[in-house]
C-alpha positions as a printed Julia matrix, in Angstrom:
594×3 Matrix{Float64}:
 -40.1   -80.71  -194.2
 -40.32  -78.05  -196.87
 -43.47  -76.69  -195.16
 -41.5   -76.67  -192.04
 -38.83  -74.59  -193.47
 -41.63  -72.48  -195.18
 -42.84  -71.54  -191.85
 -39.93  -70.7   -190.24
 -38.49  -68.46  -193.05
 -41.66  -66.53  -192.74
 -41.68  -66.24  -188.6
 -37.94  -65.13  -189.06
 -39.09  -62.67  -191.67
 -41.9   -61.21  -189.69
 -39.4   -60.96  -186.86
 -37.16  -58.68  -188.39
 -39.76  -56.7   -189.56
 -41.34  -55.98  -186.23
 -37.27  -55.35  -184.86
 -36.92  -52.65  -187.81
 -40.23  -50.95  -187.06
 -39.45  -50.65  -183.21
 -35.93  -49.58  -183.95
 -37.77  -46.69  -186.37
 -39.95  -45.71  -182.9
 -37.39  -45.38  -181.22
 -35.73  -44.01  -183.72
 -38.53  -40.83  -184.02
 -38.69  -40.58  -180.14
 -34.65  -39.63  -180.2
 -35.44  -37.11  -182.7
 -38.1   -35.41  -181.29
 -40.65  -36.73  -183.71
 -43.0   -37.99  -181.2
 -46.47  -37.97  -183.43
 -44.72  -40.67  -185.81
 -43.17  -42.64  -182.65
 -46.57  -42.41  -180.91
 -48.46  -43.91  -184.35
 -45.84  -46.43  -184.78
 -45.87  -47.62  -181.25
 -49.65  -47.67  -181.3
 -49.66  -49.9   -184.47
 -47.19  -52.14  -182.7
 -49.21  -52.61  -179.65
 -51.78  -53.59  -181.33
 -50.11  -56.59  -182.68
 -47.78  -57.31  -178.97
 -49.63  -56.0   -176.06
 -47.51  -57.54  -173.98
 -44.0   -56.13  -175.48
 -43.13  -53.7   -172.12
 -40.67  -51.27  -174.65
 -43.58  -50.55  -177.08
 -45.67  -49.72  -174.06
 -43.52  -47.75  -172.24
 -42.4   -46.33  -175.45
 -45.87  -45.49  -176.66
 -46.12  -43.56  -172.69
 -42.92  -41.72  -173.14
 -44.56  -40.08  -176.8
 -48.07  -39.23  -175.0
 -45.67  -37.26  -172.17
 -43.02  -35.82  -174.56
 -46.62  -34.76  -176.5
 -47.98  -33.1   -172.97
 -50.83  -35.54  -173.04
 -50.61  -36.85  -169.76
 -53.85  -38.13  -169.56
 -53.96  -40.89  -172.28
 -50.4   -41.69  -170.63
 -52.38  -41.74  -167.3
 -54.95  -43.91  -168.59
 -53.25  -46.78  -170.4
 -50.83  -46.73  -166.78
 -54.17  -47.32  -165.19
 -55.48  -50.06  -167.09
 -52.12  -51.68  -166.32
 -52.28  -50.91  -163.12
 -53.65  -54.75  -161.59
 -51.33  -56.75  -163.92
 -49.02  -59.05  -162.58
 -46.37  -58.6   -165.55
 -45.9   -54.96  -164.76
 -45.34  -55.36  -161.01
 -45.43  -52.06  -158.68
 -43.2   -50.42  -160.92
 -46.47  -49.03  -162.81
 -46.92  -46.93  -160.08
 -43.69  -45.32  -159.97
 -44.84  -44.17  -163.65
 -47.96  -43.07  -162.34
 -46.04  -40.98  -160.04
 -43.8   -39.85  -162.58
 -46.43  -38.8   -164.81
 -48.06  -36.53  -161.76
 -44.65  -35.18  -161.61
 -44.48  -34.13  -165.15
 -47.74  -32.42  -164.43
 -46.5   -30.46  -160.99
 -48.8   -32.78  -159.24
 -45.93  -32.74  -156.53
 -48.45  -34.38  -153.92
 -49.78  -37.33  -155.79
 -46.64  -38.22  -157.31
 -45.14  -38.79  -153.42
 -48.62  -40.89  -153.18
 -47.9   -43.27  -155.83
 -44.08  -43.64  -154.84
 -45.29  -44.34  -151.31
 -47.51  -47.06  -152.28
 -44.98  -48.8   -154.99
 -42.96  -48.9   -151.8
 -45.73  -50.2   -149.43
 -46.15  -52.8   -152.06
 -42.79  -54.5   -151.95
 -44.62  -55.6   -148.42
 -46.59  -58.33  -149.94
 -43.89  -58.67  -153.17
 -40.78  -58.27  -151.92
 -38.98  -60.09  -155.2
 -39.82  -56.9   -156.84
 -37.2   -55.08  -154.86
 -34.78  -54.55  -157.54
 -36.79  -53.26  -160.02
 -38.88  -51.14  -157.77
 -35.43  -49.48  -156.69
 -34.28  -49.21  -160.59
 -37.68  -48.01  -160.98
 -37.04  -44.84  -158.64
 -33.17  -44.79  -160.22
 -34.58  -44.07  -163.67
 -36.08  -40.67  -162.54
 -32.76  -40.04  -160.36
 -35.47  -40.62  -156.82
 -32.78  -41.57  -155.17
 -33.65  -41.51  -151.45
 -36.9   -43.88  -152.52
 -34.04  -46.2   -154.25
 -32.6   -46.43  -151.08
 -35.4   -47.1   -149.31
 -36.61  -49.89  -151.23
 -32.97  -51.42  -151.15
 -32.98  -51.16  -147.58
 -36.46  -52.92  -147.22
 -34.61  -55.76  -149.56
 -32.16  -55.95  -147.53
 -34.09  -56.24  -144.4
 -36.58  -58.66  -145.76
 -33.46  -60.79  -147.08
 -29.72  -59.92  -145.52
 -28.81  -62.47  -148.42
 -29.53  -60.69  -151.35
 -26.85  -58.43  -152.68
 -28.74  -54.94  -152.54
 -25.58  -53.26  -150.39
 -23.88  -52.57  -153.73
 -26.84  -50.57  -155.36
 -27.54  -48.73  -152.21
 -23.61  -48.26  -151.53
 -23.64  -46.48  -154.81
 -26.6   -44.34  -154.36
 -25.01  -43.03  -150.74
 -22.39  -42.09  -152.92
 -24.54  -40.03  -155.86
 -26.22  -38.83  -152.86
 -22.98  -37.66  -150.92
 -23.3   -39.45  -148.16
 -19.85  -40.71  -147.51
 -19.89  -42.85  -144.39
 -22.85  -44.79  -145.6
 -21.9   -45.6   -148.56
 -18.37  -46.67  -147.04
 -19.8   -48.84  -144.29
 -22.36  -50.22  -147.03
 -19.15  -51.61  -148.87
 -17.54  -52.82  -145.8
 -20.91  -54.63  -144.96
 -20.05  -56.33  -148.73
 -16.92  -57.01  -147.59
 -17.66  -58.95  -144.36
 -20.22  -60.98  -146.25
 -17.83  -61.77  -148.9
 -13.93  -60.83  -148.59
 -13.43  -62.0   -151.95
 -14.91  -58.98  -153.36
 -12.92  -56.37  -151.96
 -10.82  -56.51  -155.32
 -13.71  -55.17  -157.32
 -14.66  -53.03  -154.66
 -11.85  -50.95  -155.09
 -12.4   -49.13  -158.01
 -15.06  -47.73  -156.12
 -13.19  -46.78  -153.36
 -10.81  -44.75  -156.47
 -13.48  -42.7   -156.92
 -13.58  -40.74  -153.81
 -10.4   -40.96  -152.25
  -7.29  -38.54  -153.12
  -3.61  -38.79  -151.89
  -4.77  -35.96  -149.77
  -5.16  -37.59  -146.56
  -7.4   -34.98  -145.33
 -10.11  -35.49  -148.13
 -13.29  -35.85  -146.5
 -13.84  -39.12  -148.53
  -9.92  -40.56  -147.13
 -10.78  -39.54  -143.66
 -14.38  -41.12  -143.36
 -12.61  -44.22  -145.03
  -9.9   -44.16  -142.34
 -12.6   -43.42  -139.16
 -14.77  -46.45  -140.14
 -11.53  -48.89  -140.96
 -10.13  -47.71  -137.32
 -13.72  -48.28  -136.12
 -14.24  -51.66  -137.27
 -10.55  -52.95  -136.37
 -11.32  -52.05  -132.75
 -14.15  -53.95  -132.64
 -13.09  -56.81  -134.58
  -9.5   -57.55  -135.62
  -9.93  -59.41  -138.99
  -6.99  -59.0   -141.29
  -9.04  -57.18  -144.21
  -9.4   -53.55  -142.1
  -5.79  -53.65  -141.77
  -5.5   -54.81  -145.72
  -7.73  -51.94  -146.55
  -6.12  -49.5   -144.1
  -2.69  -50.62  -145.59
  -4.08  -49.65  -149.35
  -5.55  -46.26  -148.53
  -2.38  -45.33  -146.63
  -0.73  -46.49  -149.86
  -3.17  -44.19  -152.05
  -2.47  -41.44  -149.28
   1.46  -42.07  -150.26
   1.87  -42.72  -146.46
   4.34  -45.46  -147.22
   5.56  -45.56  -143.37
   2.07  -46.11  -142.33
   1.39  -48.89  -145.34
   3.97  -50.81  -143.95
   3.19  -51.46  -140.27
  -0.3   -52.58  -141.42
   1.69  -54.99  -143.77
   3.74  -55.73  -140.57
   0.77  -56.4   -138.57
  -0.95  -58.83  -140.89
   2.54  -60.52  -141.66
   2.91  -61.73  -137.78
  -0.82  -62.99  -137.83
  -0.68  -64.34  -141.21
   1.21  -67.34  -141.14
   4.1   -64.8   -141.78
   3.9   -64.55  -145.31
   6.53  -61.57  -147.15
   4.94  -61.47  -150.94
   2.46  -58.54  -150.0
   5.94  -56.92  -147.77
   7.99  -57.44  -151.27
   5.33  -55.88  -153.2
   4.97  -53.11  -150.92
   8.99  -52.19  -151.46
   8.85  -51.88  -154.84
   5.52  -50.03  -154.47
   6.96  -47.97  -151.97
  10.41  -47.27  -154.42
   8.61  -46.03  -157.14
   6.63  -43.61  -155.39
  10.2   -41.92  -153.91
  10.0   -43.0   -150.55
  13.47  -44.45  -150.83
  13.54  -44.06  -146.52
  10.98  -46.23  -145.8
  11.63  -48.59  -148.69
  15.13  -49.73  -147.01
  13.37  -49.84  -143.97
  11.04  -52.37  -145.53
  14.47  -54.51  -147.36
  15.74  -54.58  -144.04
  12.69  -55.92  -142.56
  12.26  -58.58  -145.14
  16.54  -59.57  -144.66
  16.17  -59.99  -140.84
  13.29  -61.93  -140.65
  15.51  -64.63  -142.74
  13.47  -65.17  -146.07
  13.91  -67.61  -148.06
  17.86  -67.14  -150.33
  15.91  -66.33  -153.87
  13.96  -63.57  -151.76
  16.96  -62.65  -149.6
  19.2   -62.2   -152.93
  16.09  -60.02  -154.58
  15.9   -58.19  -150.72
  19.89  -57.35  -150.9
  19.87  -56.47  -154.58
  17.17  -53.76  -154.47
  18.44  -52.71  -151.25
  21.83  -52.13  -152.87
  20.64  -50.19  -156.04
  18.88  -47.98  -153.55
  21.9   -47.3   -152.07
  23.59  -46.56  -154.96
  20.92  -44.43  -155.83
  20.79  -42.01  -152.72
  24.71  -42.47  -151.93
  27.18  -39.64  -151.96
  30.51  -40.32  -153.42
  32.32  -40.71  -149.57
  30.05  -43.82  -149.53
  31.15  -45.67  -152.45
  34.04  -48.15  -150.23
  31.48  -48.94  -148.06
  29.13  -49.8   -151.31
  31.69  -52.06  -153.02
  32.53  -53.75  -149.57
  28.98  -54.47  -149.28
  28.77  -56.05  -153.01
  31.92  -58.34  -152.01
  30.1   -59.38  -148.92
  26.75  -60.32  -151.14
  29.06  -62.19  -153.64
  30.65  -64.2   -150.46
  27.35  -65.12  -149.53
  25.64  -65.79  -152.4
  28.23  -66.68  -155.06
  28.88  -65.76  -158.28
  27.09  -67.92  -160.54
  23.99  -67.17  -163.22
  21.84  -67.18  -160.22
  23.43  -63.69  -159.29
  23.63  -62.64  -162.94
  21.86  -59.08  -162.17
  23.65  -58.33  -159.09
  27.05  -59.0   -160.67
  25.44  -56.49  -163.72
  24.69  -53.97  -161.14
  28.35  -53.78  -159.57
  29.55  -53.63  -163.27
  27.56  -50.7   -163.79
  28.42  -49.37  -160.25
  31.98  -49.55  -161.25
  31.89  -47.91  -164.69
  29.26  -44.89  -163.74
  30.51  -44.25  -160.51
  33.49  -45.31  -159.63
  35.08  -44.8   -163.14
  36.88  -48.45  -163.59
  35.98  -48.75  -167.01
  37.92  -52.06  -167.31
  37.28  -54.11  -164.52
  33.37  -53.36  -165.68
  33.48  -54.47  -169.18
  36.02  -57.72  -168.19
  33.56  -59.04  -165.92
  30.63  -58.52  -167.97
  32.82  -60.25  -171.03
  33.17  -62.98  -168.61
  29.12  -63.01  -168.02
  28.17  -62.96  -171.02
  30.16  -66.28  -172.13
  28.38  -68.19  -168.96
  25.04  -67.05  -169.84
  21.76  -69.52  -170.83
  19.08  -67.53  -173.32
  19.5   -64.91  -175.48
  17.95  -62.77  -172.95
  20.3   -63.03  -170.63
  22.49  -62.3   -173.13
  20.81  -59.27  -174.21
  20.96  -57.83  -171.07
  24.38  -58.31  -170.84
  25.39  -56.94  -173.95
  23.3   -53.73  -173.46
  24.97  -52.9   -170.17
  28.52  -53.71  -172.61
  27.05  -50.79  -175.1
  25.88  -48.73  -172.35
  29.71  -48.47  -170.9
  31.44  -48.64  -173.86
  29.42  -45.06  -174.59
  30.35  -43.87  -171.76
  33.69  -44.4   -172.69
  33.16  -42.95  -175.55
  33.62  -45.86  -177.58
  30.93  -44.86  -180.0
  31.72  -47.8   -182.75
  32.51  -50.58  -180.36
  29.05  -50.01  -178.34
  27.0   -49.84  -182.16
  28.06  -53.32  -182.88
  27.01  -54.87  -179.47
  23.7   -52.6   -179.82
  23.17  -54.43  -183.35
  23.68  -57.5   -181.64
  21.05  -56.71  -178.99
  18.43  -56.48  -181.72
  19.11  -59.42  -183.43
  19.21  -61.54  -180.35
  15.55  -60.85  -178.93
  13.92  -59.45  -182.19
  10.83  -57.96  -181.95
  11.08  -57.2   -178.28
  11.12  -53.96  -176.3
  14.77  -54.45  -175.1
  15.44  -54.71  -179.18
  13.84  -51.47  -179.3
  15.94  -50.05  -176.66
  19.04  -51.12  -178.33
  17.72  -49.44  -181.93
  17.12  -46.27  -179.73
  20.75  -46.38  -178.88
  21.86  -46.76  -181.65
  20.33  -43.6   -182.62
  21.61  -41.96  -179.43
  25.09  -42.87  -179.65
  25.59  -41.78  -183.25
  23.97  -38.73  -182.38
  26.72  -38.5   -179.55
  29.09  -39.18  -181.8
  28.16  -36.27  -184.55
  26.71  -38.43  -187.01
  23.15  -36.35  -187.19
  21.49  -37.61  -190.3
  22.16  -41.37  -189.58
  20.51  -40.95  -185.89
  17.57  -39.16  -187.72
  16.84  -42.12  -189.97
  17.13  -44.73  -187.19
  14.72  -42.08  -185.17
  12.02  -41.45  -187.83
  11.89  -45.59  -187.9
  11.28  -45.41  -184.23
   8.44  -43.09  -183.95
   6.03  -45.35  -186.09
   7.36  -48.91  -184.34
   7.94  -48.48  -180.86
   6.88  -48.53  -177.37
   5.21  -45.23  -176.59
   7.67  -43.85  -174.16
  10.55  -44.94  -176.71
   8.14  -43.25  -179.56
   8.11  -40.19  -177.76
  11.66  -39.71  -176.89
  12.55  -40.84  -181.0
  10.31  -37.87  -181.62
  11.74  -35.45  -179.73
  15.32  -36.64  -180.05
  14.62  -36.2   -184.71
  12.49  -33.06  -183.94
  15.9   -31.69  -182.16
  18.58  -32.47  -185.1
  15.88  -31.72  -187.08
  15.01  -28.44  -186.58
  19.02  -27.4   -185.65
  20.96  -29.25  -188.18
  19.21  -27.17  -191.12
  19.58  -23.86  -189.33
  23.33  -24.07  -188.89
  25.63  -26.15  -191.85
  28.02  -26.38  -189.41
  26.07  -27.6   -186.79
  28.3   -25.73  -183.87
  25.2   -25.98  -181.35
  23.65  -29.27  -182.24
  27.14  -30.65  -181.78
  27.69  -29.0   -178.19
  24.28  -29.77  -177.3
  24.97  -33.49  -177.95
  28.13  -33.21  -176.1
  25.92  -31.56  -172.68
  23.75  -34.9   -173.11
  26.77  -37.06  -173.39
  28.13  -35.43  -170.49
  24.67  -36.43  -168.68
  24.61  -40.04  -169.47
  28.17  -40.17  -167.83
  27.1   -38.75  -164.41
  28.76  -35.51  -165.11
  25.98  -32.92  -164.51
  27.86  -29.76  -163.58
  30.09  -30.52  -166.8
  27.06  -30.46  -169.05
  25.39  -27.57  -167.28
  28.57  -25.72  -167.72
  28.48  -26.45  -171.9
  24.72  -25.93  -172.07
  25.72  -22.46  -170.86
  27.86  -22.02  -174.08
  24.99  -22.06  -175.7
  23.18  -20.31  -173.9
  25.91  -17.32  -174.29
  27.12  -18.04  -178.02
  23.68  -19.12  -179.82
  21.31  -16.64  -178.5
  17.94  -16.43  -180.61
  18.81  -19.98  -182.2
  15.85  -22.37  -182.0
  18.33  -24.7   -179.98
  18.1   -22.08  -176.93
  14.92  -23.68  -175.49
  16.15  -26.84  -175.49
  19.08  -26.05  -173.61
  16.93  -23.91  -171.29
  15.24  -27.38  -171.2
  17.89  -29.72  -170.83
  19.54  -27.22  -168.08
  16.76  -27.09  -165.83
  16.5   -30.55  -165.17
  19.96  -31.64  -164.7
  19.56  -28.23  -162.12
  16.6   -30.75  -160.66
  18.93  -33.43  -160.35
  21.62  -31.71  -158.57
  18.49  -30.75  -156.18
  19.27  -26.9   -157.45
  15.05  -25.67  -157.45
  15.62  -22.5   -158.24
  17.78  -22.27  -160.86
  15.67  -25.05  -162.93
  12.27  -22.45  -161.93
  14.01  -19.88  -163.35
  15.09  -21.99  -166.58
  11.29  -23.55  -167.27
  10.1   -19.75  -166.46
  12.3   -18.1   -169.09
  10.73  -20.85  -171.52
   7.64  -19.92  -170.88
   8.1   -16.05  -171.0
  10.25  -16.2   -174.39
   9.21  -19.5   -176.58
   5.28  -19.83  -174.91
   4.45  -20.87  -178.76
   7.03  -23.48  -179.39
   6.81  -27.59  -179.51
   8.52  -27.77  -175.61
   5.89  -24.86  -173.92
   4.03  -27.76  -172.57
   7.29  -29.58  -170.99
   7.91  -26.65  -169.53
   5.22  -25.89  -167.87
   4.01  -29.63  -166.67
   7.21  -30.24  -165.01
   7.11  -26.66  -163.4
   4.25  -27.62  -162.12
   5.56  -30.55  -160.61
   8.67  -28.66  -159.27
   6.12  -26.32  -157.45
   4.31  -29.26  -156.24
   7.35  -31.79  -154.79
   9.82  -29.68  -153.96
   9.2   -26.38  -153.88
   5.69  -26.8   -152.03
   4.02  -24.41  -153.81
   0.43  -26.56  -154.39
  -1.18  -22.72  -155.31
   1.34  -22.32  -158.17
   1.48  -26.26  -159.05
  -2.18  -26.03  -159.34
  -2.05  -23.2   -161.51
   0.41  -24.47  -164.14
  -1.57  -27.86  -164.13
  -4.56  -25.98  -165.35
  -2.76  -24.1   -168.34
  -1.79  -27.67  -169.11
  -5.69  -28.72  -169.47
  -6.47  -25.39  -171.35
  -3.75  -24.53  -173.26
  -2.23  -27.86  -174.01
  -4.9   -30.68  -174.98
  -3.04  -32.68  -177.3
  -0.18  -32.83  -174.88
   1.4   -36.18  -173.4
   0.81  -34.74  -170.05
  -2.64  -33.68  -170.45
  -4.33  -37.04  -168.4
  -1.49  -36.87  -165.24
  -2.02  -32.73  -165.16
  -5.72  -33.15  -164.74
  -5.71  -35.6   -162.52
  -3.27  -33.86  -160.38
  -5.22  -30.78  -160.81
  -8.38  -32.07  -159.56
  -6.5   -33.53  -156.62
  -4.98  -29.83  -156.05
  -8.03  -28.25  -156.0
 -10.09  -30.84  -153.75
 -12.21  -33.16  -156.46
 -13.67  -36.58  -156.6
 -11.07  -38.22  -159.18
 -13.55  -40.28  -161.31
């Protein structure tokens, strides 16, 4: 037994010895030091001839060395053995490439292909073979010998993928849809490759080759997945309309089936098509779904309404919430509609009361603490809107202790923050802030920073704190709905503080609520002063990302979006909005999105 072990220890031991000195070859090939990798190589050969890295490794030093003739030679001897397979001739080739032998390079990668004739299980690494020197069109040609020789073997995906280095666009499409009527299963996978050529630009060449060759194959047969796939790009393409009548078509052949329909509207919502997205709830309440999905159907539908409504429509808006509540009742199963008419009545219609009596009422019928939660944050969230800064910190607290260590308990901290900054109280906000940076979500991290970076930087400069405190009052007056009231003291500023650090904020602040009362330019004007005046301060790179996306969604400017994009990527790399500018640059300006 103790010999046994004896033996072993020392087999192990040699092991790891012969693993170090091939790491150290490899080691001197990657730093150029090709006489030590070629001696070390050679010594390991000679004790594993059969090891394929220390022979190839031992060809790579005779080539990086010029000496293409020892490489040529040992390739040779190999040249007959079985374990090397017609990939030794691919080498061959290689090394006549290496010497400008143009013509007997072509010779050798004609024959490793004539070989896969009599050895066609060498396919694969024939076609890596040619890969490995970037031969791409003899890759594809051995692939499509593979696949001739056997349909079953998965080659499409190896060749699909060289039609694509290659450029070839409706190749390498149909070779995926070939994959995907073998196998529908793996048109999941499949679609990260698709990402990579196809823009929301529905007249990229890659989107419009994709859509030819869907229309194509739905024509000639009328399986579900072409009008799946069509249904996606048109998706991508944010063609929402045209999404949904695939989804339309494959629900009345599909056993009628609304979960991809549902998906689709909330898809469809938060790429601000609200249009088509009612079309869609309306779609899904006719056709008679199920209650749980005809309560979800009515209560999206309803806070779209609220969302695009004018204030003449409000009667019609709370008639329509009386009708749901009729129909569906008013128990915990209706627990977020009945939140969402509290909040329409508070923010909209203004009756305070009513909204915080029926949420008291809610929250003594609810079941878990997260229902209770929610509640009680829609309680804080109107009694700041009423101003009742002290009343809406205790149900805030409350929030956080009920569902501890969850984002909605980081919301609540956040408000807590907010609303004392509302109410004047800078320093305590900035504590509660400076906690929030380190702990939170990253979208709550980034609006703790800014929010402390704000009283920060304007609380010192003025003891009195005459800006900071009318700024907070123009973000108040935001939160309640009141836009043109805010815009109106942001102007104060604007006109009393001049060459205050506080100015670009308000410039800030201004040009979006401009955005949301659909005033363009005004808010250009706004982000444009920013940029000509404080180009070296922390909000430069606000400015100029969402100027870029005012030029690009509703000013249709793509020229100028494209433009302020790019400063983004040049001028801005540490920003938040550095990934979304470049990838909406390289859309702009016609790229492949990788």
């Amino acid at each position: 037994m103790r010999c046994f072990i004896n033996i072993s220890f020392c087999l192990l031991a040699s092991f790891g010895h012969f693993a170090q000195t091939e790491q150290l070859a490899q080691n001197y090939l990657d730093q150029g030091e090709y006489e030590k990798a070629l001696n070390t190589y050679r010594n390991l050969f000679k004790e594993n001839p059969g090891n394929l890295n220390i022979f190839f490794g031992m060809i790579t030093s005779f080539q990086q060395l010029e000496d293409f003739q020892s490489a040529e030679a040992l390739l040779l001897e190999k040249l007959n053995n079985a374990s090397y397979g017609p990939t030794i001739l691919i080498e061959l080739g290689h090394n006549s490439e290496l010497q400008k032998k143009t013509e007997l390079a072509q010779k050798y990668y004609e024959q490793a292909l004539d070989a896969l004739q009599n050895k066609p299980i060498h396919t694969y690494s024939v076609a890596q073979g040619f890969e490995k020197y970037s031969l791409l069109e003899f890759a594809a040609r051995a692939y499509l010998f593979g696949i001739k020789f056997n349909p079953e073997m998965k080659y499409d995906l190896p060749l699909a993928r060289i039609y694509g280095e290659q450029g070839k666009l409706e190749e390498m499409f149909s070779s995926y849809l070939d994959l995907i009527d073998k196998d529908p299963e793996i048109r999941l996978n499949l679609i990260r490759e698709f990402e990579r050529y196809l823009l929301e630009d529905a007249s990229n060449p890659a989107n419009q080759v994709f859509r030819k060759l869907l229309l194509q194959r739905l024509q000639q047969n009328q399986a579900l997945i072409y009008n799946e796939l069509l249904g996606w790009l048109f998706v991508q393409q944010r063609e929402f309309d045209k999404a949904f009548a695939q989804e339309k078509a494959i629900y009345r052949r599909n056993n009628q089936d609304l979960q991809p329909i549902i998906q689709l509207t909330v898809i469809t919502r938060a790429g601000g098509d609200i249009k088509t997205a009612k079309e869609i709830l309306s779609f899904i309440i006719e056709e008679g779904a199920s209650e749980n999905i005809l309560l979800q159907a009515n209560q999206l539908l309803m806070a779209m309404e609220i969302e695009t409504a004018e204030e003449s429509d409000y009667g019609t808006i709370e008639k329509d919430f009386q009708d749901l509540f009729q129909q569906f009742g008013t128990g915990m199963e209706t627990l977020q509609l009945q939140m969402d008419y509290s909040k329409f009545l508070a923010f909209k219609l203004g009756r305070i009361q009513p909204a915080l009596d029926l949420l008291q009422e809610l929250s003594g019928q609810t079941t878990t603490n997260f229902e209770l939660a929610g509640v009680k944050m829609l309680l804080a969230d109107i009694l700041v809107l009423d101003q009742k800064f002290n009343q809406a910190l205790i149900y805030y607290s409350q929030v956080q202790n009920l569902v501890k260590n969850n984002e909605v308990a980081q919301d609540a901290r956040f408000m807590v923050a907010k609303t004392s900054y509302y109410k004047g109280d800078f320093e305590w906000s900035k504590t509660q802030l400076d906690v929030l940076k380190a702990s939170a979500t990253q979208l709550i991290a980034n609006d703790a920073l800014e929010l402390s970076l704000l009283i920060q930087e304007n609380a010192l400069e003025d003891s009195n704190q005459t800006a900071l405190k009318l700024y907070a009052r123009a973000d108040l007056l935001s939160f309640q709905n009141k836009n043109l009231e805010a815009i109106n003291v942001l102007d104060e500023i604007l006109s009393r503080h001049k060459g205050e650090k506080i100015v670009d904020e308000a410039l800030l602040k201004q040009a979006e609520l401009f955005e949301a009362e659909g005033n363009w330019k005004k808010a250009e004007a706004n982000y444009l002063k920013i940029l000509q005046f404080y180009s070296k301060d922390i909000l430069s790179d606000n400015a100029t990302f969402l100027l870029a996306e005012l030029y690009n969604n509703n000013l249709h400017q793509p020229e100028k979006a494209r433009d302020f994009y790019e400063k983004i990527i040049f001028n801005h790399p540490d920003s938040i909005y550095f990934v979304e500018a470049r990838k909406k640059y390289r859309m702009l300006r016609g790229d492949t999105v990788e």
